[in-house]
mmCIF file of C-alpha atoms and ligand atoms in Angstrom:
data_model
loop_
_atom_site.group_PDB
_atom_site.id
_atom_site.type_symbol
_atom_site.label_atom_id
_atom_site.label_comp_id
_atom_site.label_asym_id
_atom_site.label_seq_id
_atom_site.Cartn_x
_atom_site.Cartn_y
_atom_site.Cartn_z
ATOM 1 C CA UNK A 4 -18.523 2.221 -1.524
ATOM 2 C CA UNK A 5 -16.228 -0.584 -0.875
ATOM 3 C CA UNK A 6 -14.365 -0.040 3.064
ATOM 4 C CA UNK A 7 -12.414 -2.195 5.256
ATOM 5 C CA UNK A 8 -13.790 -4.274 7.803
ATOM 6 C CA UNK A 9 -11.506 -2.827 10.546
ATOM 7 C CA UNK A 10 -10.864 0.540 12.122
ATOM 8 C CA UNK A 11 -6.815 -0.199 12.269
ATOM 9 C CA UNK A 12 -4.351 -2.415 11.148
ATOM 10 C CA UNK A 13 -3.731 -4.322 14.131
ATOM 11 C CA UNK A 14 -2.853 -8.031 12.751
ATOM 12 C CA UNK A 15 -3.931 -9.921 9.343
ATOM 13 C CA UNK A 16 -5.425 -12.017 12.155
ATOM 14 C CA UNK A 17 -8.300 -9.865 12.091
ATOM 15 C CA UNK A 18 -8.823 -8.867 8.152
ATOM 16 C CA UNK A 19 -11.125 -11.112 5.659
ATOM 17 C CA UNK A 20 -10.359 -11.760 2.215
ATOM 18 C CA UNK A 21 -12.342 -9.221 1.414
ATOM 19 C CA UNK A 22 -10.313 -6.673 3.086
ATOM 20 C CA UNK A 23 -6.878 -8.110 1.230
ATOM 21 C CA UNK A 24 -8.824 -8.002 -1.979
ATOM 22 C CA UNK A 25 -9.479 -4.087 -1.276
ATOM 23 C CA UNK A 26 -6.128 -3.567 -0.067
ATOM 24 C CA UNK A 27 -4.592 -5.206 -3.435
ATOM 25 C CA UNK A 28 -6.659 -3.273 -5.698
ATOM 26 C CA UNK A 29 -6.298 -0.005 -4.163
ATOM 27 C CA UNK A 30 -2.756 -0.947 -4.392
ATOM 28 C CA UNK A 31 -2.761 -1.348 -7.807
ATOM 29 C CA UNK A 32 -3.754 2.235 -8.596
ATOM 30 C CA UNK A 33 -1.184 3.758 -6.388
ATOM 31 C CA UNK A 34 1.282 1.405 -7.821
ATOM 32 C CA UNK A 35 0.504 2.962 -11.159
ATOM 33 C CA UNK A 36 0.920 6.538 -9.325
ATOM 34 C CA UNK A 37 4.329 6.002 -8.036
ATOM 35 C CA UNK A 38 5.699 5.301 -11.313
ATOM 36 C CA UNK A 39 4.368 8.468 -12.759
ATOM 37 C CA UNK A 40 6.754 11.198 -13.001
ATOM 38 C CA UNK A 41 4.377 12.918 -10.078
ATOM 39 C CA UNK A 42 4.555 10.379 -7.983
ATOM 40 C CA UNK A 43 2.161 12.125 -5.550
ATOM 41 C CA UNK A 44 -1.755 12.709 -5.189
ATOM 42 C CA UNK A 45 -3.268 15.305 -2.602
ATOM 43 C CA UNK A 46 -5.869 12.473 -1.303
ATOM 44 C CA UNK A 47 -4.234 13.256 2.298
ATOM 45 C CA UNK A 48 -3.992 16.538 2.328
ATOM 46 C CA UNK A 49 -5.934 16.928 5.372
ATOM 47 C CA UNK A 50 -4.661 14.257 7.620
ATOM 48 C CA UNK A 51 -1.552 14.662 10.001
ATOM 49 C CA UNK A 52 0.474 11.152 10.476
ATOM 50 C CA UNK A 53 2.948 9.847 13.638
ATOM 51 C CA UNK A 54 5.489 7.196 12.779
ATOM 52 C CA UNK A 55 6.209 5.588 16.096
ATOM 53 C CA UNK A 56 9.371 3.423 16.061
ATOM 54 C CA UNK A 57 10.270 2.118 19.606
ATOM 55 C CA UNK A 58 12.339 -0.578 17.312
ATOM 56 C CA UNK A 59 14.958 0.003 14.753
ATOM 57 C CA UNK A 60 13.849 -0.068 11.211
ATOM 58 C CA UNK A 61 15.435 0.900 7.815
ATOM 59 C CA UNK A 62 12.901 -0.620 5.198
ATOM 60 C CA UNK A 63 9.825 0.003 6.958
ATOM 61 C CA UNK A 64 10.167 3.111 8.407
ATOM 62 C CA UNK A 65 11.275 4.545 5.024
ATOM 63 C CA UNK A 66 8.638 2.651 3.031
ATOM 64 C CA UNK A 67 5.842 4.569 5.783
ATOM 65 C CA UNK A 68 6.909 7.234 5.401
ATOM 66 C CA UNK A 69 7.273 7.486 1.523
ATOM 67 C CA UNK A 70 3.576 6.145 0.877
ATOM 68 C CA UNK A 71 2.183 8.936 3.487
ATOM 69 C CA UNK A 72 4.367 11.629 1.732
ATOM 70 C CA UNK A 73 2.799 10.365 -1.655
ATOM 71 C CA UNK A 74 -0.958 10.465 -0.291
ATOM 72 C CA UNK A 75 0.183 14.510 1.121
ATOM 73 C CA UNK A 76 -0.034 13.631 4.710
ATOM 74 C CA UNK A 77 1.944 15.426 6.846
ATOM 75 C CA UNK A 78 4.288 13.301 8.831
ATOM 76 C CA UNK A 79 6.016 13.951 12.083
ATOM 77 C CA UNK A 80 8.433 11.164 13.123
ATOM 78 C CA UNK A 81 9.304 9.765 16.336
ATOM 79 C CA UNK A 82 12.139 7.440 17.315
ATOM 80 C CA UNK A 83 11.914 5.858 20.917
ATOM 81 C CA UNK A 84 15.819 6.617 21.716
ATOM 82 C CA UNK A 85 15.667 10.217 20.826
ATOM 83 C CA UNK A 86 12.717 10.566 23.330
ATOM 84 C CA UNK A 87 11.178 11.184 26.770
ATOM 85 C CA UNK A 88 10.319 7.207 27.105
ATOM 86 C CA UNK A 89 13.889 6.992 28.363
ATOM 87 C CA UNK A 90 12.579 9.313 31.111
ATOM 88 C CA UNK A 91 10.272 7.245 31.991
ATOM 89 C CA UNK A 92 6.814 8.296 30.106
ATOM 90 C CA UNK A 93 4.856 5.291 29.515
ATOM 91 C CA UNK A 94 3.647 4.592 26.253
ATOM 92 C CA UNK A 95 -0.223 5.865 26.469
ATOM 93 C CA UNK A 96 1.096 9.109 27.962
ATOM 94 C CA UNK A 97 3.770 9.334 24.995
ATOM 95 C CA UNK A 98 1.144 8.809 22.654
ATOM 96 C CA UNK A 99 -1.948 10.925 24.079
ATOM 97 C CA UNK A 100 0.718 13.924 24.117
ATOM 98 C CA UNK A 101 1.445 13.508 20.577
ATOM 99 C CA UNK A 102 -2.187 13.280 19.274
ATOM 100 C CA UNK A 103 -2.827 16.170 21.408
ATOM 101 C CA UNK A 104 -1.319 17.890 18.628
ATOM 102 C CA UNK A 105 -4.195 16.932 16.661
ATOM 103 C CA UNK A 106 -2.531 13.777 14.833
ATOM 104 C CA UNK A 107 -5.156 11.390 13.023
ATOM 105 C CA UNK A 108 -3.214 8.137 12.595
ATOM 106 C CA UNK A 109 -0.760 6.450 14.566
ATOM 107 C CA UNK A 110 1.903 3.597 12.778
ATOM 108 C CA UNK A 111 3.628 2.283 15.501
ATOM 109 C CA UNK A 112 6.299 -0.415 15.722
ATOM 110 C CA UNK A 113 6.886 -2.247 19.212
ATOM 111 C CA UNK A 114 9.393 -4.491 20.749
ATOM 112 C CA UNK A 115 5.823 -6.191 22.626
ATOM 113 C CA UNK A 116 3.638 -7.995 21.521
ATOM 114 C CA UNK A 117 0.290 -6.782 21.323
ATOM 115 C CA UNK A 118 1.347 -3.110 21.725
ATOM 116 C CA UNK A 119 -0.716 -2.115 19.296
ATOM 117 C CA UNK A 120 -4.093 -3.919 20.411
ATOM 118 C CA UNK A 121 -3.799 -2.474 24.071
ATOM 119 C CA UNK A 122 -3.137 1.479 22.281
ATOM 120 C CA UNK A 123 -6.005 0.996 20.571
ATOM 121 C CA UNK A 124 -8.403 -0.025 23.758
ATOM 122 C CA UNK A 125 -6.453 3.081 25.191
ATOM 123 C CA UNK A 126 -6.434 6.476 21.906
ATOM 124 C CA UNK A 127 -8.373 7.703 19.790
ATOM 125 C CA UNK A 128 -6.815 7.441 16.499
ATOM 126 C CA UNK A 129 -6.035 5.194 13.350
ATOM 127 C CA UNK A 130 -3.348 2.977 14.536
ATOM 128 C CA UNK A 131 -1.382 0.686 11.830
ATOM 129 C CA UNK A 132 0.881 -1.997 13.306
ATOM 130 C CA UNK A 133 4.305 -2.160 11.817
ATOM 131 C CA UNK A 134 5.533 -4.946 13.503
ATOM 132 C CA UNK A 135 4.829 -6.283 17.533
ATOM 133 C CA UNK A 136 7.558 -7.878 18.223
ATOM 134 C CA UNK A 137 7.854 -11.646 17.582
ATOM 135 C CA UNK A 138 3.870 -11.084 16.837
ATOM 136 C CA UNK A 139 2.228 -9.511 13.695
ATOM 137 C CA UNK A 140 3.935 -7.631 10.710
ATOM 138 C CA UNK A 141 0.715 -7.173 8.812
ATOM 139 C CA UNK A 142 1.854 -4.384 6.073
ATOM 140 C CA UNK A 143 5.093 -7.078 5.512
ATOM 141 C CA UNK A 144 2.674 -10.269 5.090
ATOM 142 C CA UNK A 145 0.304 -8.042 2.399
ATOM 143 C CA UNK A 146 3.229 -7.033 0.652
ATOM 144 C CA UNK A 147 4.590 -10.335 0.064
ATOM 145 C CA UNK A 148 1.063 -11.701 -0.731
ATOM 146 C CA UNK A 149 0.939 -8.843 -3.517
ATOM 147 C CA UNK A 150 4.215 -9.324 -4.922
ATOM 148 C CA UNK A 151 3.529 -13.262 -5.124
ATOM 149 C CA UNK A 152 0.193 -12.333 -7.302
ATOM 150 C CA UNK A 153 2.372 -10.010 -9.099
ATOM 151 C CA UNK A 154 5.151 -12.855 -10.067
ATOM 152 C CA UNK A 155 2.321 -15.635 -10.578
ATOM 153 C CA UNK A 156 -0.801 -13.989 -11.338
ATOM 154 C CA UNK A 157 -2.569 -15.451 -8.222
ATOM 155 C CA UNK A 158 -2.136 -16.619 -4.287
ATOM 156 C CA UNK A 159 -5.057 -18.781 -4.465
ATOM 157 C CA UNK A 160 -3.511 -22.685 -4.520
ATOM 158 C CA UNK A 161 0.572 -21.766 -4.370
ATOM 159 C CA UNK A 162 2.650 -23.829 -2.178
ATOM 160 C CA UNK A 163 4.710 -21.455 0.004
ATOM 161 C CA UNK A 164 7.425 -22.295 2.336
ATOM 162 C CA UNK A 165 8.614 -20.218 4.668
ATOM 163 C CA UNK A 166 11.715 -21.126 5.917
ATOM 164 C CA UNK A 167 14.085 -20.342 8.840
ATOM 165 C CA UNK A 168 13.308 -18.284 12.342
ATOM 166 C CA UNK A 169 9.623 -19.132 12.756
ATOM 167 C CA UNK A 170 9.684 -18.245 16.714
ATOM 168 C CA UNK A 171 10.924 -14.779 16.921
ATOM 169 C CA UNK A 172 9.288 -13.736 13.163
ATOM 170 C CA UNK A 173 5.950 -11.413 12.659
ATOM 171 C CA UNK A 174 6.741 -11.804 8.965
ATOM 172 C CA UNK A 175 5.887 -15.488 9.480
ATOM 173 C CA UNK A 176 3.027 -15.204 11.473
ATOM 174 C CA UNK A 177 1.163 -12.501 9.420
ATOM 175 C CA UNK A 178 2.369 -14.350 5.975
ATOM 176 C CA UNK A 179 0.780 -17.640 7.711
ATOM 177 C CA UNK A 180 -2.367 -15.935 8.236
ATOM 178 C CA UNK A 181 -2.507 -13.869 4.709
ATOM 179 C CA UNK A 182 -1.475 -16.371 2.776
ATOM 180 C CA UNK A 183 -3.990 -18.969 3.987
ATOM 181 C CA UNK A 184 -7.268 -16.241 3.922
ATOM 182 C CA UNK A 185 -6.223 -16.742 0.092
ATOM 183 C CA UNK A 186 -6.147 -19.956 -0.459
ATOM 184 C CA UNK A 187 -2.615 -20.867 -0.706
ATOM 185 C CA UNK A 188 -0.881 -23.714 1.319
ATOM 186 C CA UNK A 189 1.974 -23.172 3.867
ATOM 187 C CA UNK A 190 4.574 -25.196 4.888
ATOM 188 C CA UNK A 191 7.418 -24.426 7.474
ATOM 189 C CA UNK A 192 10.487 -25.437 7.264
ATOM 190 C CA UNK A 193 13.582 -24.877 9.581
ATOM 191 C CA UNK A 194 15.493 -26.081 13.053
ATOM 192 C CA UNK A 195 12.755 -27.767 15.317
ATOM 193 C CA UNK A 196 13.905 -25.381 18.083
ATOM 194 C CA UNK A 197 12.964 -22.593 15.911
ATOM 195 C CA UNK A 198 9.381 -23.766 15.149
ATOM 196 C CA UNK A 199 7.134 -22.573 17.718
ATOM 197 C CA UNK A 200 4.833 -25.456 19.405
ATOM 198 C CA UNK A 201 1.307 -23.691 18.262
ATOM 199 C CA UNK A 202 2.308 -24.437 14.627
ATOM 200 C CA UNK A 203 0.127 -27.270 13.823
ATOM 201 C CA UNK A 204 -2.815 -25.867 15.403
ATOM 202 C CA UNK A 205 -2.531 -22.979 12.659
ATOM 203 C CA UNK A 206 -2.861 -26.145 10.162
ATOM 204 C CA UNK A 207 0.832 -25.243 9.023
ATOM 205 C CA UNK A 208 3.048 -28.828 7.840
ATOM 206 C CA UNK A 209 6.386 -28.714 9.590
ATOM 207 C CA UNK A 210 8.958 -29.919 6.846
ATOM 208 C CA UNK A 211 12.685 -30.045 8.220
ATOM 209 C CA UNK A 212 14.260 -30.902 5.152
ATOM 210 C CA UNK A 213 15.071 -27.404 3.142
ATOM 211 C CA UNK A 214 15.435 -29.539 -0.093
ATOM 212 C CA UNK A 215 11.925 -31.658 0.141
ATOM 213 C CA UNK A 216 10.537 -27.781 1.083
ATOM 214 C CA UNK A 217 11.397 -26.350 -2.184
ATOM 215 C CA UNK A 218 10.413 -29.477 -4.111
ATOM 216 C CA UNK A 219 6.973 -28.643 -3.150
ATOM 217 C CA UNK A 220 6.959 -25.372 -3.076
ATOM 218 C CA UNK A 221 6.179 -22.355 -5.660
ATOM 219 C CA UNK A 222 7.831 -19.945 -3.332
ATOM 220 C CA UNK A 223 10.202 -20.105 -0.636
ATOM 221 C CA UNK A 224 9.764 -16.967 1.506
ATOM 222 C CA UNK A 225 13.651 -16.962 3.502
ATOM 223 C CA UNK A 226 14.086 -15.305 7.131
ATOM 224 C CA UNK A 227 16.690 -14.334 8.758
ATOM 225 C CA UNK A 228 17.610 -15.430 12.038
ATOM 226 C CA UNK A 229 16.747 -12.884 14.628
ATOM 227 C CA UNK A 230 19.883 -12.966 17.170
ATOM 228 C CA UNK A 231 18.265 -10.124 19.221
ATOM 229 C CA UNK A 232 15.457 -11.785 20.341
ATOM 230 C CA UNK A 233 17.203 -14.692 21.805
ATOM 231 C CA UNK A 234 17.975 -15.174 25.052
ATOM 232 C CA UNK A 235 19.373 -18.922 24.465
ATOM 233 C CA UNK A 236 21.487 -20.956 22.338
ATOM 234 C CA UNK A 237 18.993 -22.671 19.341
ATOM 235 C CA UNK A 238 21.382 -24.168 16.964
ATOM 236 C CA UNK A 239 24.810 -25.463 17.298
ATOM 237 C CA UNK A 240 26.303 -22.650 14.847
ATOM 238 C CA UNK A 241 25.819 -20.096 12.171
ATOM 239 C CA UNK A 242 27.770 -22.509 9.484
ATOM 240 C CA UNK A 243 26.016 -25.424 10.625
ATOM 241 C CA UNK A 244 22.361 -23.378 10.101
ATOM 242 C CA UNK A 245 23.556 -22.388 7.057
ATOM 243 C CA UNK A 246 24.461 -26.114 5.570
ATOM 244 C CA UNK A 247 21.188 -27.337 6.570
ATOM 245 C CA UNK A 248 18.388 -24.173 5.843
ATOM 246 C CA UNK A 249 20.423 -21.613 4.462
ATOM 247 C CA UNK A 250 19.748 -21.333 0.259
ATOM 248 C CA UNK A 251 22.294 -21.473 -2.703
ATOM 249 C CA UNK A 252 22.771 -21.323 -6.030
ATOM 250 C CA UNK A 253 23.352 -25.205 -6.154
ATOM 251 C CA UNK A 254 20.510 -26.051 -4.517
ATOM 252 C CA UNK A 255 18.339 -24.252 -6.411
ATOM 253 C CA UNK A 256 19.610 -25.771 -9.706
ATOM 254 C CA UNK A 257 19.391 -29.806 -7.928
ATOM 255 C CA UNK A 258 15.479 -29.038 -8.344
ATOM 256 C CA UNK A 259 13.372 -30.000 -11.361
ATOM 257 C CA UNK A 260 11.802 -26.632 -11.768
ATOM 258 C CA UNK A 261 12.232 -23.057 -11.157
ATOM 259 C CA UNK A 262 10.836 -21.641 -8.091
ATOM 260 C CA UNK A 263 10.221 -17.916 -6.300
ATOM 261 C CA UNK A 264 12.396 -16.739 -4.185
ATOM 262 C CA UNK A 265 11.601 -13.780 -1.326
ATOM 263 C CA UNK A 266 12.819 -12.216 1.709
ATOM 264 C CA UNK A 267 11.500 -9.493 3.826
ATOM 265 C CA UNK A 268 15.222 -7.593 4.336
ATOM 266 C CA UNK A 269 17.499 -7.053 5.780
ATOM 267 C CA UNK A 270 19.478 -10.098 4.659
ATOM 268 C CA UNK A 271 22.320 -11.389 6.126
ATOM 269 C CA UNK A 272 24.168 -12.855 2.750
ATOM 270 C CA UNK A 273 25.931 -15.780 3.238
ATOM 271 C CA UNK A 274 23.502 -17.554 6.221
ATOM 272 C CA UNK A 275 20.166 -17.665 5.113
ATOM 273 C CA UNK A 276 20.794 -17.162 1.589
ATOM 274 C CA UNK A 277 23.589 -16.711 -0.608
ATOM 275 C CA UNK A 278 24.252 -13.289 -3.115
ATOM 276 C CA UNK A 279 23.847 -15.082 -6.561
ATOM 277 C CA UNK A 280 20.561 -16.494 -5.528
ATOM 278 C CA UNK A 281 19.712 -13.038 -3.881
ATOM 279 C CA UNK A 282 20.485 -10.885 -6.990
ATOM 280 C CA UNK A 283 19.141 -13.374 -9.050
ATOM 281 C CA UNK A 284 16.188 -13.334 -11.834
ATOM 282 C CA UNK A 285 14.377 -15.813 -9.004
ATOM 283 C CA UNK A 286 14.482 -13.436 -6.362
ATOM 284 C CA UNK A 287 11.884 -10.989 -6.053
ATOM 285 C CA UNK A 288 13.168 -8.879 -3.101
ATOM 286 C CA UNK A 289 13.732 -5.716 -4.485
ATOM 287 C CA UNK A 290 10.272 -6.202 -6.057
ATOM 288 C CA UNK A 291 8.493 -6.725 -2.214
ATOM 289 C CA UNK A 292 10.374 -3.433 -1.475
ATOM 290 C CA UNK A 293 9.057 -1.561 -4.442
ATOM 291 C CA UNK A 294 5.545 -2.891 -3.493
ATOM 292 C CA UNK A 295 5.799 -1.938 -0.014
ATOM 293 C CA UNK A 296 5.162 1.564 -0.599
ATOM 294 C CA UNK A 297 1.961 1.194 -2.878
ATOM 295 C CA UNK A 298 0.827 -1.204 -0.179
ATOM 296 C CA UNK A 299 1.173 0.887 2.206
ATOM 297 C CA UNK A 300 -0.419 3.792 0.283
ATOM 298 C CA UNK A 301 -3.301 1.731 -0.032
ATOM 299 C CA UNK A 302 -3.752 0.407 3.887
ATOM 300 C CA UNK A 303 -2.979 4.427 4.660
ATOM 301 C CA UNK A 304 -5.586 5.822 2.280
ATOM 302 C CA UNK A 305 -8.610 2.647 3.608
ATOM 303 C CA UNK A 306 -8.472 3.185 6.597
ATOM 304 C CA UNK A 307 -8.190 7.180 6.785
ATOM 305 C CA UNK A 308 -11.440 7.096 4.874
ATOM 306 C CA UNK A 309 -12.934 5.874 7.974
ATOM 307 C CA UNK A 310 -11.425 8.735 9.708
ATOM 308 C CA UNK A 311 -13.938 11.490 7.685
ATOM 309 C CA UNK A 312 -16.979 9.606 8.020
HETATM 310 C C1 LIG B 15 11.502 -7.748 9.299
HETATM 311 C C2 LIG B 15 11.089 -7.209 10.644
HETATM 312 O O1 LIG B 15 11.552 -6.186 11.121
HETATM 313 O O2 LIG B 15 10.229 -7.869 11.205
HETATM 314 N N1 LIG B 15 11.980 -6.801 8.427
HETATM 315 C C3 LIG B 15 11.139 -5.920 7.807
HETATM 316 O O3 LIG B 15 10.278 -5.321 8.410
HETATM 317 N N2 LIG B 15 11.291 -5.765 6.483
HETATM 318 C C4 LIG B 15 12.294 -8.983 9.379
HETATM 319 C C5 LIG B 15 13.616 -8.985 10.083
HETATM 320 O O4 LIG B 15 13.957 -8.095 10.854
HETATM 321 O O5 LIG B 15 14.320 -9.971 9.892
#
C-alpha cells in the first residue's frame, strides 16, 4: 500500500515527489467525490479533528473544514481570540487540553514560524500546518501545484513566476519548494526589498522586471502584499507598487502568448492585479479554491491512515 513519507504536514520542505504524486492522485478521486451529488464518504468516521486558527483565515479555514466534513470527521473548531490563550495558556497546554478530549489530528495555523515543528516534538497527534507565519503554507503550495497540472497537464518543465511579497509569504516559500520537487523552474519577481536575501541559495532567478517575468513564464502565481507583517516602510507607495508589479489587462495582451494566471486569495483588486484579468478565462483562482478542498481531503485521509496502523 502506497503511504506518505511523513507523520504530519509540517512544510513541503520535508515531502518527496513521491509524496506529491500520492497526494495528487488521492486528490483526484475525492475531486471526483465532491462533484457527486453526495459529496461525502464515511472514510473518517472514526477520527475526531481540531482546527486551530491563532490567525485569521476565510479560505482556509473553510476549505479544512469542508474536506474533513466530506471524509465524516468530526470537527471541533477553535479560534485563538475566542479563547483562554488571551489568559495566558501557552500553546502546548492549549493543545494537550484539547486532545485530552481524545482528538486525533491537529491543523493548526500560527502567526510563528515553526509553530508547528516545535507542537509536534511536544503532542501526540497528526498535526497539518496551515500556514506558519511568513514560513510554510504547504496545503496552499499543493493546491496550486495541482491546479497548474490541471490547466497544463503537467508541472514537470513550466516556467513559474511568482511575483510580489516574497518576504512575508508561506505561499511562496512552499510553492518554491513544490514546484521545484517537480521539475518546474521558478523565477521571482518583485521590489528588491521584498525579496528575501536566502533566495538564490534556493536556486530561485530574481527577475525585477514584471514584463520580462511573464515573457518567460507559463504561469505567473500573484501575491498580495502582506501590510500586517510589516513593521517598516518597503516601497515608496501602493500606486507606485502597482505601476511596476501589479498585473493588467494591457499587459497581459503586450505579450506574444497567453499565459496562467493564479493567486492564493484574498486579493486586493486594483494593486496586485486588476478585476478583468482576475475574472478572466486566464485566471484560474476560483479553480485553486475548488481544488483546495479535494487537496485537502486527500493530505487529511494520508496521513490519518497512519493514525490506525
Ligand atoms: C494566504 C495566506 O494566508 O498565507 N492566503 C491563503 O491561505 N489562501 C495568502 C495571503 O494572506 O495573502
Amino acid at each position: 500500500m502506497s503511504e506518505l513519507s511523513v507523520d504530519h504536514l509540517l512544510g513541503i520542505k520535508y515531502l518527496n515527489k513521491r509524496d506529491i504524486d500520492l497526494i495528487f492522485e488521492t486528490a483526484d478521486q475525492f475531486k471526483e467525490v465532491i462533484n457527486r451529488p453526495i459529496k461525502k464518504v464515511p472514510s473518517l468516521r472514526d477520527i475526531t479533528i481540531a482546527n486551530l486558527f491563532f490567525e485569521n483565515s476565510t479560505r482556509t479555514k473553510l476549505s479544512f473544514e469542508l474536506a474533513e466534513k466530506r471524509l465524516s470527521a468530526d470537527v471541533i473548531n477553535f479560534s485563538a481570540s475566542q479563547s483562554s490563550v488571551k489568559k495566558g495558556e501557552t500553546l502546548v497546554d492549549t493543545v494537550k487540553n484539547i486532545l485530552s478530549m481524545k482528538v486525533d489530528m491537529l491543523v493548526m495555523r500560527h502567526p510563528n514560524p515553526g509553530a508547528g515543528v516545535f507542537l509536534s516534538k511536544h503532542v501526540d497527534a497528526r498535526i497539518i500546518n496551515a500556514g506558519d507565519g511568513a514560513h510554510e503554507h504547504p496545503t496552499q503550495a499543493l493546491l496550486d501545484s495541482y491546479s497548474i497540472r490541471e490547466r497544463l497537464g503537467e508541472v514537470k518543465g513550466k516556467n513559474v513566476v511568482i511575483v510580489g511579497d516574497i518576504l512575508h509569504s508561506r505561499v511562496a516559500l512552499s510553492n518554491i519548494y513544490a514546484l521545484q520537487l517537480q521539475g518546474a523552474n521558478v523565477k521571482v519577481c518583485g521590489p528588491r526589498t521584498l525579496i528575501p536575501k536566502y533566495i538564490e541559495a534556493l536556486d530561485v532567478q530574481v527577475e525585477t522586471n514584471l514584463k520580462k517575468a511573464l515573457q518567460w513564464c507559463d504561469v505567473a502565481n500573484m501575491l498580495r502584499v502582506q501590510n500586517e507583517r510589516m513593521d517598516i516602510t518597503y516601497f515608496p507607495s501602493t500606486r507606485e507598487y502597482t505601476q511596476q508589479f501589479g498585473i493588467n489587462k494591457d499587459l497581459l495582451e503586450s505579450l506574444n502568448k497567453e499565459i496562467v494566471i493564479m493567486h492564493p486569495g484574498p486579493i486586493n483588486r486594483g494593486v496586485e492585479i486588476t478585476s478583468d484579468v482576475a475574472d478572466s478565462k486566464q485566471a484560474i483562482i476560483l479553480d485553486q479554491v475548488e481544488n483546495g478542498v479535494a487537496i485537502r481531503m486527500a493530505v487529511i485521509y494520508l496521513l490519518a491512515s497512519k493514525i490506525k496502523q
